[in-house]
Short mmCIF file of C-alpha atoms and ligand atoms in Angstrom, two decimals:
data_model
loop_
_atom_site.label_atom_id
_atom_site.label_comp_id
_atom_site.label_asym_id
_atom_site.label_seq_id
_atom_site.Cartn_x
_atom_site.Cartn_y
_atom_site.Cartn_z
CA UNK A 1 28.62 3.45 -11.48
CA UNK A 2 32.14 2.46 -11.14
CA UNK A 3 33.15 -0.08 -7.87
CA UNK A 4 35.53 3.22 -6.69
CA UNK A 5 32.68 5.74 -6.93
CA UNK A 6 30.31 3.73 -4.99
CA UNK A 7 33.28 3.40 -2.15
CA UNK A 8 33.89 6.94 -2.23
CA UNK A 9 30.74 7.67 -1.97
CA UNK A 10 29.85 5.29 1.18
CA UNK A 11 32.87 7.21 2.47
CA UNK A 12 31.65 10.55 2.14
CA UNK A 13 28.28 9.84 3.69
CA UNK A 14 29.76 7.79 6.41
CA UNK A 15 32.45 10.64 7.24
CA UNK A 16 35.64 8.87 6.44
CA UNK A 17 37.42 12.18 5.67
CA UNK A 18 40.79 10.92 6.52
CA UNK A 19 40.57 8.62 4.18
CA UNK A 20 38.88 10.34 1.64
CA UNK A 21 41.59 12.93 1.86
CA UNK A 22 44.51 10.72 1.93
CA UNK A 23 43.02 9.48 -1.34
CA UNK A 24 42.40 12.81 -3.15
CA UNK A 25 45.73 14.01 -2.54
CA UNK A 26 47.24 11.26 -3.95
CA UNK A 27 45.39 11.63 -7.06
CA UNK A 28 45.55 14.89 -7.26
CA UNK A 29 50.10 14.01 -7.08
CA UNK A 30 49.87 11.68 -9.42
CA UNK A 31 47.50 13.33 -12.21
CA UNK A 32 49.33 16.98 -11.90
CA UNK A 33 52.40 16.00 -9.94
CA UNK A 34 52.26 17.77 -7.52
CA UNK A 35 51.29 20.98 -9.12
CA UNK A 36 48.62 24.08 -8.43
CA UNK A 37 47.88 26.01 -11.41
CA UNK A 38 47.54 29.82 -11.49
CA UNK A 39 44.66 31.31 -13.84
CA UNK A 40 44.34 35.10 -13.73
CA UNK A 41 40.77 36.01 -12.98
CA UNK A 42 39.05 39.16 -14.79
CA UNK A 43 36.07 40.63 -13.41
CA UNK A 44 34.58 42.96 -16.52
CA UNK A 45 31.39 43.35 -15.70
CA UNK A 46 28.78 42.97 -12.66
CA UNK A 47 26.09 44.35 -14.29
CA UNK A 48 23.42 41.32 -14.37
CA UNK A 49 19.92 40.73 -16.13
CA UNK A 50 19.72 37.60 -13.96
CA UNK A 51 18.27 37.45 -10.60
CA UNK A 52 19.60 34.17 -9.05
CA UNK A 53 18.42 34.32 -4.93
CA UNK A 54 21.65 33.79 -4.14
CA UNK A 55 23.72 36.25 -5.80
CA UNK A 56 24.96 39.71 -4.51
CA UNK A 57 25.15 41.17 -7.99
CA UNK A 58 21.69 39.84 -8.99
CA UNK A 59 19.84 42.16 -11.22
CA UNK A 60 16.85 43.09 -8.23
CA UNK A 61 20.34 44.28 -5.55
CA UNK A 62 19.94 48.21 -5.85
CA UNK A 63 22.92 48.92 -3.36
CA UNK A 64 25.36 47.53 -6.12
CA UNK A 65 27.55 50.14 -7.46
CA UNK A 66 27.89 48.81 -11.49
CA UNK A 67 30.91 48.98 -13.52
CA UNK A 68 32.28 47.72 -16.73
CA UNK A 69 35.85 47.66 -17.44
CA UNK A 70 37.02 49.27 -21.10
CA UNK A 71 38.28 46.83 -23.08
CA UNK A 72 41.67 49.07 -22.02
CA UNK A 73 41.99 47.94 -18.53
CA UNK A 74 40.56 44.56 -18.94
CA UNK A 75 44.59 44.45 -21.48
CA UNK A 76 46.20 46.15 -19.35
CA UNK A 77 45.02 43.49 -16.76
CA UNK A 78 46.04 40.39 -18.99
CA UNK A 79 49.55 42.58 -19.65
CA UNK A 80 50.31 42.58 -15.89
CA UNK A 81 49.85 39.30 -15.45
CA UNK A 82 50.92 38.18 -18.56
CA UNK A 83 54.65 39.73 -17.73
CA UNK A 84 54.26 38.12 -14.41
CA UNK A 85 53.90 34.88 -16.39
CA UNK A 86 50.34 33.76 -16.01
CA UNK A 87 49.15 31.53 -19.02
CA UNK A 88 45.62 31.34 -18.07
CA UNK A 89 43.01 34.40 -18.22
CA UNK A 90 39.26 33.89 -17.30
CA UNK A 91 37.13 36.77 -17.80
CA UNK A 92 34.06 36.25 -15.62
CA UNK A 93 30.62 38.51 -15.78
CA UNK A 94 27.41 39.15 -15.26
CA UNK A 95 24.91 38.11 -17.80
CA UNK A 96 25.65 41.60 -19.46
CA UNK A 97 24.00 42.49 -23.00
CA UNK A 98 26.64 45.51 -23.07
CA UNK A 99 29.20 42.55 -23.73
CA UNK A 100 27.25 41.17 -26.79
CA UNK A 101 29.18 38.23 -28.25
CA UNK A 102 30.99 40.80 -31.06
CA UNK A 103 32.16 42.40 -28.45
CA UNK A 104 33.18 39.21 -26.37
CA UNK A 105 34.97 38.15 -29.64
CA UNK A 106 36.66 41.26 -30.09
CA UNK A 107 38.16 41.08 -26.59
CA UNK A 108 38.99 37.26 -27.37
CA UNK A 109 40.87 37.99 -29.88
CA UNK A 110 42.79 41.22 -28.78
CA UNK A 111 43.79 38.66 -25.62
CA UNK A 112 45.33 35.96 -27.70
CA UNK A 113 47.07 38.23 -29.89
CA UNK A 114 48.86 39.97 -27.19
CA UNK A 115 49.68 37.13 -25.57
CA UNK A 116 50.90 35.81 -28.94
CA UNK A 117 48.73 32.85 -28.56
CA UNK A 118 50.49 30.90 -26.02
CA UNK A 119 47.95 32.18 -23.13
CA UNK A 120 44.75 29.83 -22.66
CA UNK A 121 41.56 32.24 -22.42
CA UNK A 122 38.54 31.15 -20.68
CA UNK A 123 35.01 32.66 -20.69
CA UNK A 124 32.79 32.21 -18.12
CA UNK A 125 29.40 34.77 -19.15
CA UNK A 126 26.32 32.45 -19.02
CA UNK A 127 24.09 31.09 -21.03
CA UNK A 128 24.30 32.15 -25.00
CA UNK A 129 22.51 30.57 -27.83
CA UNK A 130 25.41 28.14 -29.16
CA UNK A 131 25.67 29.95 -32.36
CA UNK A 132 27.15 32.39 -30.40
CA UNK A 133 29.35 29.77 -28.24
CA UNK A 134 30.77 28.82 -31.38
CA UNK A 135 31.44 32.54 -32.57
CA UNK A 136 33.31 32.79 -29.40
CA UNK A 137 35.40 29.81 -30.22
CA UNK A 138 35.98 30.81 -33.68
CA UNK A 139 37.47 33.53 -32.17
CA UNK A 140 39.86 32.07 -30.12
CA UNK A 141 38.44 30.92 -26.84
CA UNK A 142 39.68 27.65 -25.28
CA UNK A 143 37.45 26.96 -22.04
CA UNK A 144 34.40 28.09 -20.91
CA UNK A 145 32.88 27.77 -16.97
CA UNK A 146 28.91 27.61 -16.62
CA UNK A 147 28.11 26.44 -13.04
CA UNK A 148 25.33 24.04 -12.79
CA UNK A 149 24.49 25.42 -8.76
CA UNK A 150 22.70 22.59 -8.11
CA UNK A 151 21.46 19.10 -9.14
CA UNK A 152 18.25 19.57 -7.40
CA UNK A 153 16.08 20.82 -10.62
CA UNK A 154 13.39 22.02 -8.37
CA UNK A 155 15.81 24.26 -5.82
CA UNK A 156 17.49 25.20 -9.49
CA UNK A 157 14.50 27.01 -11.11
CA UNK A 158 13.10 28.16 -7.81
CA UNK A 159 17.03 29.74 -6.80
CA UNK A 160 17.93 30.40 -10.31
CA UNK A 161 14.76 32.75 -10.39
CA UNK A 162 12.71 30.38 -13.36
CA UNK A 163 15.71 29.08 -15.50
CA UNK A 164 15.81 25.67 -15.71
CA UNK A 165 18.62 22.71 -14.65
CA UNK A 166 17.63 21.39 -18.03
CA UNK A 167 18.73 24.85 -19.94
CA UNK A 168 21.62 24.48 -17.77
CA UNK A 169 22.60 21.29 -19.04
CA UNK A 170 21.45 21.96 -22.32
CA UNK A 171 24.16 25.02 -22.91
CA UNK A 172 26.90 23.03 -21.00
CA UNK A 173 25.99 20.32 -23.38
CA UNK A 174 26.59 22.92 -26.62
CA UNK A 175 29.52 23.81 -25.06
CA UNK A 176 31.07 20.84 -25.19
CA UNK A 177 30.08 20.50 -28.91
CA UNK A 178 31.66 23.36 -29.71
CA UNK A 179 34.91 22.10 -28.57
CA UNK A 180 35.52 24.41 -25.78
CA UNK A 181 37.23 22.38 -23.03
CA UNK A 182 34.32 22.58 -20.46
CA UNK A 183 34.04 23.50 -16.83
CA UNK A 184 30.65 23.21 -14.48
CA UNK A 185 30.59 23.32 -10.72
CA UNK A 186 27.99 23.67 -7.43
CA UNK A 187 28.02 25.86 -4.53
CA UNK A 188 27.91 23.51 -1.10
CA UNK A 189 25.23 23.88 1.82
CA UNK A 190 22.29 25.83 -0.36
CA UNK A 191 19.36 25.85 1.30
CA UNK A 192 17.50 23.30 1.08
CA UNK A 193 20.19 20.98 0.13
CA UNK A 194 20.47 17.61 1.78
CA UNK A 195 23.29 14.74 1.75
CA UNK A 196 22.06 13.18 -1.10
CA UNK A 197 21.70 16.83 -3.06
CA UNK A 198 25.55 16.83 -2.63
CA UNK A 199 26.34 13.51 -3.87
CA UNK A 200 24.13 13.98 -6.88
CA UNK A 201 25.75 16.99 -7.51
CA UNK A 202 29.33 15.18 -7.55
CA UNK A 203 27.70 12.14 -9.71
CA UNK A 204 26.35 14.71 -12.11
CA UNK A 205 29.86 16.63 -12.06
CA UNK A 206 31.33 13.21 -13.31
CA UNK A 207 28.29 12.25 -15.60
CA UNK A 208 28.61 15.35 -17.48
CA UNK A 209 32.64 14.44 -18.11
CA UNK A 210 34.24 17.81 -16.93
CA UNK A 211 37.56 18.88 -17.56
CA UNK A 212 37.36 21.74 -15.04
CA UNK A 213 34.96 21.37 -11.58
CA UNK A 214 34.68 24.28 -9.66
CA UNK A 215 32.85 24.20 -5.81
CA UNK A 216 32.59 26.52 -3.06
CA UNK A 217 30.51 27.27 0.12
CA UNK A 218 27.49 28.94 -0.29
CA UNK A 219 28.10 32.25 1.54
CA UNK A 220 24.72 33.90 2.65
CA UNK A 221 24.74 37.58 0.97
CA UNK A 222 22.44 40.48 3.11
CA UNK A 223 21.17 41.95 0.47
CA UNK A 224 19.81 38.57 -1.39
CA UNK A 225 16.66 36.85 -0.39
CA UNK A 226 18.58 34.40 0.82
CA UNK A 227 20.23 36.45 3.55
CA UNK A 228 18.75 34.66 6.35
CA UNK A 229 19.26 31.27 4.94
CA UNK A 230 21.94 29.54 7.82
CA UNK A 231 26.21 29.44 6.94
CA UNK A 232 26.93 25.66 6.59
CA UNK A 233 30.20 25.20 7.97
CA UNK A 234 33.27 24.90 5.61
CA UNK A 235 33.95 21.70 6.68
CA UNK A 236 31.03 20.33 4.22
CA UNK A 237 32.58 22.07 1.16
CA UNK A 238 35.75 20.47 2.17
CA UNK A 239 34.87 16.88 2.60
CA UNK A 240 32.90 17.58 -0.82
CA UNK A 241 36.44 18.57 -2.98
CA UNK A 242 38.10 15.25 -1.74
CA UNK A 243 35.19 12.92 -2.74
CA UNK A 244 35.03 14.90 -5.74
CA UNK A 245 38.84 14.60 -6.70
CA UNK A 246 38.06 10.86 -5.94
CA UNK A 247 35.59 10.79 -8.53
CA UNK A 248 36.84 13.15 -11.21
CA UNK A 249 40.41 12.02 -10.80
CA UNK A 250 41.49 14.29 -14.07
CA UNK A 251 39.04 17.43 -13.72
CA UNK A 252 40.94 20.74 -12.67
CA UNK A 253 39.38 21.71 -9.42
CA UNK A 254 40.27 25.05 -8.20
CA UNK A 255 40.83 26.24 -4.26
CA UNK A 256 38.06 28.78 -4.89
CA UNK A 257 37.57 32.15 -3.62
CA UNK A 258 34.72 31.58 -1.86
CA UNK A 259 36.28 28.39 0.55
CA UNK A 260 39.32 31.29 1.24
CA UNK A 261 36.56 34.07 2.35
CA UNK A 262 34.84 31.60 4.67
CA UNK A 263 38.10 30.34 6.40
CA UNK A 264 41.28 32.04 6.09
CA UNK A 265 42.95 28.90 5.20
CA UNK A 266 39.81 27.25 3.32
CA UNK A 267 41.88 27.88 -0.32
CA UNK A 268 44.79 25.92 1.51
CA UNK A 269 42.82 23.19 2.76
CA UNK A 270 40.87 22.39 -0.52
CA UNK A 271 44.12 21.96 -1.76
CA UNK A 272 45.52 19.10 0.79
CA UNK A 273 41.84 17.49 -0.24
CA UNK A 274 43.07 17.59 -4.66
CA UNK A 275 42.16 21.34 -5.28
CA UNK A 276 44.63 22.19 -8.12
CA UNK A 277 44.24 25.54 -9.21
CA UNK A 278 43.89 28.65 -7.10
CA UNK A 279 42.78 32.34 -9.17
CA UNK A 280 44.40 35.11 -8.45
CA UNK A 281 42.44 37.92 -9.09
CA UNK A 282 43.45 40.60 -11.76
CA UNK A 283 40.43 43.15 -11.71
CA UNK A 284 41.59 46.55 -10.50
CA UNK A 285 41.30 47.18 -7.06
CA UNK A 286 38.64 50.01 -7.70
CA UNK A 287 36.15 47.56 -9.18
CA UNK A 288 36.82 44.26 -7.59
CA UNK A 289 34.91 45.40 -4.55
CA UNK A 290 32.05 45.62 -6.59
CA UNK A 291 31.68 42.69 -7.15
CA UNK A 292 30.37 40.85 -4.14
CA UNK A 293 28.54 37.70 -5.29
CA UNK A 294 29.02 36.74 -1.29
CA UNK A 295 30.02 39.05 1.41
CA UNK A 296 33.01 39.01 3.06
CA UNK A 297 35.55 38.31 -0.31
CA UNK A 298 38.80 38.46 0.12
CA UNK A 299 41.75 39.81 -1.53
CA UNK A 300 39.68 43.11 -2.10
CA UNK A 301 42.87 45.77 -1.49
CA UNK A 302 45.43 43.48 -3.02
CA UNK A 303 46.20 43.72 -6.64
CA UNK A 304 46.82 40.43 -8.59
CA UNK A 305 50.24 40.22 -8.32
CA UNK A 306 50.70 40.67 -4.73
CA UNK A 307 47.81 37.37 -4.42
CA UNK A 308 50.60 35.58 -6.53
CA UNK A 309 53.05 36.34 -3.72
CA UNK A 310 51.06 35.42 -1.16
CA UNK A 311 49.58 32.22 -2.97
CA UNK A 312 52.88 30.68 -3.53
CA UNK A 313 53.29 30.98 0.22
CA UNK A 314 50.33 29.32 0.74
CA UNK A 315 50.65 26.74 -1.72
CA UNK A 316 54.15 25.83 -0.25
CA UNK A 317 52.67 25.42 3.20
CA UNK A 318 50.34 22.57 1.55
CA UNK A 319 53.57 20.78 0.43
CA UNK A 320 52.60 21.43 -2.81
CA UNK A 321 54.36 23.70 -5.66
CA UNK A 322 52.72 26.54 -7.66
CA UNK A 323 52.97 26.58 -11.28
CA UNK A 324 52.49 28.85 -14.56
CA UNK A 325 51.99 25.93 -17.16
CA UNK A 326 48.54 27.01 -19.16
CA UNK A 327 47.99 23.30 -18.26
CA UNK A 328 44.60 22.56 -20.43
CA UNK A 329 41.69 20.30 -20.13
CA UNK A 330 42.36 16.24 -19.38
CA UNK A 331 38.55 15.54 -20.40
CA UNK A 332 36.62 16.53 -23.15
CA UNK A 333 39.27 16.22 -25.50
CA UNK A 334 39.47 12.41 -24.85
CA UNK A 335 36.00 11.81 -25.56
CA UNK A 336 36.06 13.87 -28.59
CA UNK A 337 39.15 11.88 -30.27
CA UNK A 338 37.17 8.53 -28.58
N1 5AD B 401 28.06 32.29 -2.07
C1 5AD B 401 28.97 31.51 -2.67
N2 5AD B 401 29.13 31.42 -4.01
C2 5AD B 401 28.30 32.16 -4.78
N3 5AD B 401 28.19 32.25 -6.11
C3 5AD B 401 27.20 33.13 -6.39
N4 5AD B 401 26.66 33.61 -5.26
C4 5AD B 401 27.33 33.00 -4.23
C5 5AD B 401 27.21 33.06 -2.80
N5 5AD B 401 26.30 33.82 -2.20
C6 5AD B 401 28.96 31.42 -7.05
C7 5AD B 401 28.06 30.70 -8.05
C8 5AD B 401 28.52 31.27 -9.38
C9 5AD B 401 29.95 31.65 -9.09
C10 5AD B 401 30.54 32.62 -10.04
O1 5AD B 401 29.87 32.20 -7.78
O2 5AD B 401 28.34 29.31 -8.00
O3 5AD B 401 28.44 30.35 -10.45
FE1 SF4 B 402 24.14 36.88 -12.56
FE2 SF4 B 402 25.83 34.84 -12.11
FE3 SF4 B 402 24.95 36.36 -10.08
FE4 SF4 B 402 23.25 34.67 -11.30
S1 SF4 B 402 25.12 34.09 -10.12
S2 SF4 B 402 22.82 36.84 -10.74
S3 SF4 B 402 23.97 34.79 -13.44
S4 SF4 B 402 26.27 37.03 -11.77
FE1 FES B 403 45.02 37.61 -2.39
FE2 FES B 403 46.37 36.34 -0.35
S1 FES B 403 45.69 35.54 -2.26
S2 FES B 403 45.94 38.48 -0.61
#
């Protein structure tokens, strides 16, 4: 471990946050001068065959009403915000064997057509065999985001319902093979998380060699097993994105969702800690509040484009200056040409 990990780290656990901050946002300047980078989020599917403890769209919730978008108005989705002059797409699901990897593909490539290639697409649909990873590349897929949760391997098979950290690390490790540029990430204040769960989840973050790192509170859902489980304040998830723009200097970290749910200006203070991304949210209103992986989500009656309004507001207020450059990975494609 590096002499400037180890100091960020004694920082963290010794609650330096001033300076911790100070640092991240300095990085976070210099690396992406000065920059916040828009990717336009697409919900298809919350139908899930997984049952993770902490999700509201697990597989056991009955009270979840299920949709999939037609491949229709997951276009017209990446139209709107392509006109609006978004570069980035992610289309995030459940673990959903109604989007089989032809049918992934298919969508892949219908995105970067009509965006006549110059739009980066992301995937972020679980664990696949790699063949099927590298089908999805084939067809045109740049990034791909596959949480890790949780370092803790025995809170990861026990809250993951049986899968293992080791099959997590195992696909994010095809992933990378692949070629996809490669993003991972950990919720903040599961239960049964201690101090030293955090800063082995940031060490892992940077051991794995990330180019995208995404965090967020854990947000207790009432109809997961976990509903009782306490609300750790946002404050931890906070301190957490500047010691991990300290150690992952070049990973994109996004000013999640989840941070923005729990405090109304959680996505804005990520962001003065080296958050560099924020998502604004593209799936129609009439299925986005469907999907409830926490409760209390925001941005449920706004469509996309009116969160790209209000985000550059927000983004100003951090003294920092919203941008539509597809802006790709820093990471894996260093150690590939290395
Ligand atoms: N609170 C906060 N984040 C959650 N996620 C899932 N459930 C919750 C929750 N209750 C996160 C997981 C997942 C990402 C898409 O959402 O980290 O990978
Ligand atoms: Fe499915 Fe993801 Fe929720 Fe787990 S966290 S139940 S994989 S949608
Ligand atoms: Fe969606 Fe503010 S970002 S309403």
């Amino acid at each position: 471990m590096s002499d400037a990990v180890r100091a960020a780290e004694l920082k963290f656990r010794q609650g330096r946050d001033a300076e911790l901050t100070a640092e991240a946002a300095a990085i976070s300047r210099r690396v992406f001068g000065g920059k916040v980078f828009l990717r336009g989020l697409i919900e298809y599917s919350n139908y899930c065959s997984c049952n993770c403890l902490y999700c509201g769209i697990r597989r056991d919730n009955p009270h979840v009403d299920r949709y999939r978008l037609s491949d229709e108005a997951i276009y017209a989705a990446v139209d709107s915000g392509y006109a609006r002059g978004l570069r980035t797409f992610v289309l995030q699901g459940g673990e959903d064997a109604a989007f089989d990897t032809e049918r992934l593909s298919s969508l892949v490539a219908g995105i970067k057509k009509r965006t006549h290639g110059d739009a980066a697409l992301t995937l972020s649909c679980g664990i696949l065999p790699r063949e099927h990873y590298a089908q999805l590349k084939k067809a045109g897929a740049d990034r791909y985001l596959l949480r890790f949760e949780t370092s803790d391997p025995a809170l990861h098979t026990y809250l993951r319902d049986g899968v293992s950290l080791d099959r997590r690390l195992q696909a994010l490790h095809d992933l990378k093979s692949t070629g996809f540029q490669t993003g991972s990430g950990f919720m903040v204040g599961l239960p049964g998380e201690t101090e030293d769960t955090v800063v082995n989840n940031v060490r892992l973050a940077m051991d794995i060699g990330l180019d995208m790192v995404g965090i967020g509170p854990f947000i207790p859902h009432p109809e997961t097993p976990l509903k009782d489980a306490p609300q750790i304040p946002i404050e931890l998830a906070l301190r957490t994105t500047a010691f991990l723009r300290v150690v992952c200097p070049e990973a994109h970290i996004p000013a999640t969702t989840a941070a923005g749910s729990l405090a109304p200006n959680g996505r804005e203070e990520m962001i003065r800690r080296g958050a560099n991304v924020v998502m604004p949210n593209l799936t129609p209103v009439e299925a986005k509040k469907n999907y409830l992986l926490y409760p209390g989500k925001i941005c449920l009656d706004e469509d996309g484009l009116q969160c790209i309004g209000c985000l550059s507001m927000r983004i100003k207020s951090t003294g920092f200056e919203m941008s539509f450059d597809r802006a790709d990975g820093l990471v894996c494609r260093k150690e590939i040409s290395a």
